[in-house]
Amino acid sequence: MSAPPSSPIPTASRRLRFPTVPKAFREYFAKAVAVHKSLPEEVRQKALKLQIDEKKRDAHFEEADANSKDGVLDADEYKKYTELEFKDFCDFTGATIPYDDDLHKAGFAAIQFEGKKGVTKKDLETAEEMGAKVLQEMKAAADLWKLDKTEEGKKEEEEEN
């Protein structure tokens, strides 16, 4: 029996510390991507230039965790954290969109990877890596779709219609 075909995902993505991306995270990430796609083009272009500032992210985490200082954000603390991050995003990109409470509730539920009944810094790092993996998969799928839309593929499609 022959081996299954290799994945179109780049080898580097298979070296991540998790073998699969949970369905709940994929669903949350798809919602986040849809929000991103709905933004005006100039905001999306600025967002692409946004680099994660780990010091600022850590400061936001510490500020949100101020009540308990346990290193785990409960739902209310996570909301405060995401509001701080969202404000920075809007300030950087010039976006004037409302905070999406439902999106961030979905994020809170989807990124509790360590199982500590809340979100940890490690959970946020894992979510960042998983997001990168999902984006690579989306790009690979889009590239495969483009290959199917060659001139020959277009002729076949026209003949079918």
Coordinates of C-alpha atoms in Angstrom, one line a residue:
M1 CA 0.0 0.0 0.0
S2 CA 1.4 3.4 -0.9
A3 CA 1.9 6.2 1.5
P4 CA -0.7 9.0 1.6
P5 CA 0.2 12.1 -0.3
S6 CA 2.2 14.7 1.7
S7 CA 0.5 17.7 3.1
P8 CA 0.5 20.9 1.1
I9 CA 1.3 22.7 4.3
P10 CA 4.9 23.8 4.6
T11 CA 7.1 21.5 6.7
A12 CA 7.7 24.2 9.3
S13 CA 4.0 24.3 10.3
R14 CA 4.2 20.6 11.1
R15 CA 6.9 21.2 13.7
L16 CA 4.5 23.2 16.0
R17 CA 4.0 21.8 19.4
F18 CA 0.4 20.7 18.8
P19 CA -0.6 18.1 16.2
T20 CA -4.0 19.4 15.3
V21 CA -6.0 22.6 15.7
P22 CA -9.2 22.1 17.8
K23 CA -12.5 22.7 16.0
A24 CA -13.6 25.4 18.5
F25 CA -10.4 27.3 17.8
R26 CA -11.0 27.0 14.0
E27 CA -14.5 28.3 14.4
Y28 CA -13.4 31.2 16.5
F29 CA -10.6 32.0 14.1
A30 CA -12.9 31.8 11.1
K31 CA -15.1 34.5 12.8
A32 CA -12.0 36.7 13.5
V33 CA -10.9 36.3 9.8
A34 CA -14.4 37.3 8.7
V35 CA -14.3 40.4 10.8
H36 CA -10.9 41.3 9.4
K37 CA -12.1 40.8 5.8
S38 CA -15.1 43.1 6.5
L39 CA -12.7 46.0 7.5
P40 CA -12.0 48.8 5.0
E41 CA -9.0 48.0 2.8
E42 CA -6.8 50.8 4.3
V43 CA -7.4 49.4 7.8
R44 CA -6.6 45.8 6.7
Q45 CA -3.4 47.0 5.1
K46 CA -2.4 48.8 8.3
A47 CA -3.3 45.7 10.3
L48 CA -0.9 43.6 8.3
K49 CA 1.9 45.8 9.5
L50 CA 0.9 45.5 13.1
Q51 CA 3.5 43.6 15.0
I52 CA 2.8 41.9 18.3
D53 CA 4.4 43.9 21.1
E54 CA 5.0 41.3 23.8
K55 CA 5.8 43.9 26.5
K56 CA 2.5 45.7 25.8
R57 CA 0.6 42.4 25.6
D58 CA 2.1 41.4 28.9
A59 CA 1.3 44.8 30.5
H60 CA -2.3 44.4 29.2
F61 CA -2.4 40.9 30.7
E62 CA -1.1 42.1 34.1
E63 CA -3.6 45.0 34.1
A64 CA -6.5 42.7 33.3
D65 CA -5.4 40.2 36.0
A66 CA -5.1 42.9 38.6
N67 CA -7.8 41.6 40.9
S68 CA -6.5 38.1 41.4
K69 CA -2.9 38.1 40.1
D70 CA -3.1 34.4 39.6
G71 CA -1.9 34.4 36.0
V72 CA -5.2 33.1 34.7
L73 CA -7.8 35.5 33.2
D74 CA -11.4 34.6 34.0
A75 CA -14.2 35.8 31.6
D76 CA -14.4 39.3 32.9
E77 CA -10.6 39.7 33.0
Y78 CA -10.2 38.3 29.5
K79 CA -12.8 40.8 28.3
K80 CA -10.8 43.7 29.9
Y81 CA -7.6 42.2 28.2
T82 CA -9.2 42.0 24.8
E83 CA -10.6 45.5 25.2
L84 CA -7.1 46.9 25.9
E85 CA -5.7 45.0 22.9
F86 CA -8.7 46.1 20.7
K87 CA -8.1 49.8 21.7
D88 CA -4.4 49.5 20.6
F89 CA -5.5 47.8 17.3
C90 CA -7.9 50.7 16.6
D91 CA -5.4 53.3 17.6
F92 CA -2.8 51.8 15.3
T93 CA -5.0 51.1 12.3
G94 CA -7.5 54.0 12.6
A95 CA -10.4 51.5 12.7
T96 CA -13.6 52.9 14.0
I97 CA -15.5 49.7 14.6
P98 CA -17.3 48.6 17.7
Y99 CA -15.8 46.0 20.1
D100 CA -17.3 42.6 19.2
D101 CA -18.3 41.1 22.6
D102 CA -19.5 37.9 21.0
L103 CA -16.3 37.4 19.1
H104 CA -14.3 37.8 22.3
K105 CA -16.6 35.4 24.2
A106 CA -16.0 32.9 21.6
G107 CA -12.2 33.5 21.9
F108 CA -12.3 33.0 25.6
A109 CA -14.0 29.7 25.2
A110 CA -11.8 28.6 22.4
I111 CA -8.3 29.3 23.7
Q112 CA -8.3 27.8 27.2
F113 CA -5.7 25.2 26.1
E114 CA -4.0 24.7 29.5
G115 CA -7.3 23.8 31.2
K116 CA -6.9 26.3 34.0
K117 CA -10.5 27.5 33.8
G118 CA -9.4 30.7 32.1
V119 CA -6.8 32.1 29.7
T120 CA -3.1 32.1 30.5
K121 CA -0.2 33.8 28.8
K122 CA 0.8 30.4 27.4
D123 CA -2.8 30.0 26.0
L124 CA -2.4 33.3 24.2
E125 CA 1.0 32.1 22.8
T126 CA -0.6 28.8 21.7
A127 CA -3.5 30.7 20.0
E128 CA -1.0 32.9 18.2
E129 CA 0.8 29.8 16.8
M130 CA -2.4 28.0 16.0
G131 CA -3.7 31.1 14.2
A132 CA -0.5 31.1 12.1
K133 CA -1.0 27.5 11.3
V134 CA -4.6 28.0 10.2
L135 CA -3.5 31.0 8.0
Q136 CA -0.9 28.8 6.4
E137 CA -3.6 26.1 5.7
M138 CA -5.9 28.8 4.3
K139 CA -3.2 30.1 2.0
A140 CA -2.3 26.6 0.9
A141 CA -5.9 25.9 0.1
A142 CA -6.2 29.2 -1.8
D143 CA -3.0 28.3 -3.8
L144 CA -4.5 24.9 -4.7
W145 CA -7.7 26.6 -5.8
K146 CA -5.6 29.0 -8.0
L147 CA -3.9 26.0 -9.6
D148 CA -7.3 24.5 -10.5
K149 CA -8.2 27.8 -12.2
T150 CA -5.6 27.6 -14.9
E151 CA -6.6 28.2 -18.5
E152 CA -7.2 24.5 -19.0
G153 CA -9.4 24.4 -15.9
K154 CA -11.3 27.4 -17.1
K155 CA -11.9 25.7 -20.5
E156 CA -13.2 22.6 -18.8
E157 CA -15.5 24.7 -16.6
E158 CA -16.9 26.5 -19.6
E159 CA -17.5 23.2 -21.4
E160 CA -19.4 21.9 -18.3
N161 CA -21.7 25.0 -18.4

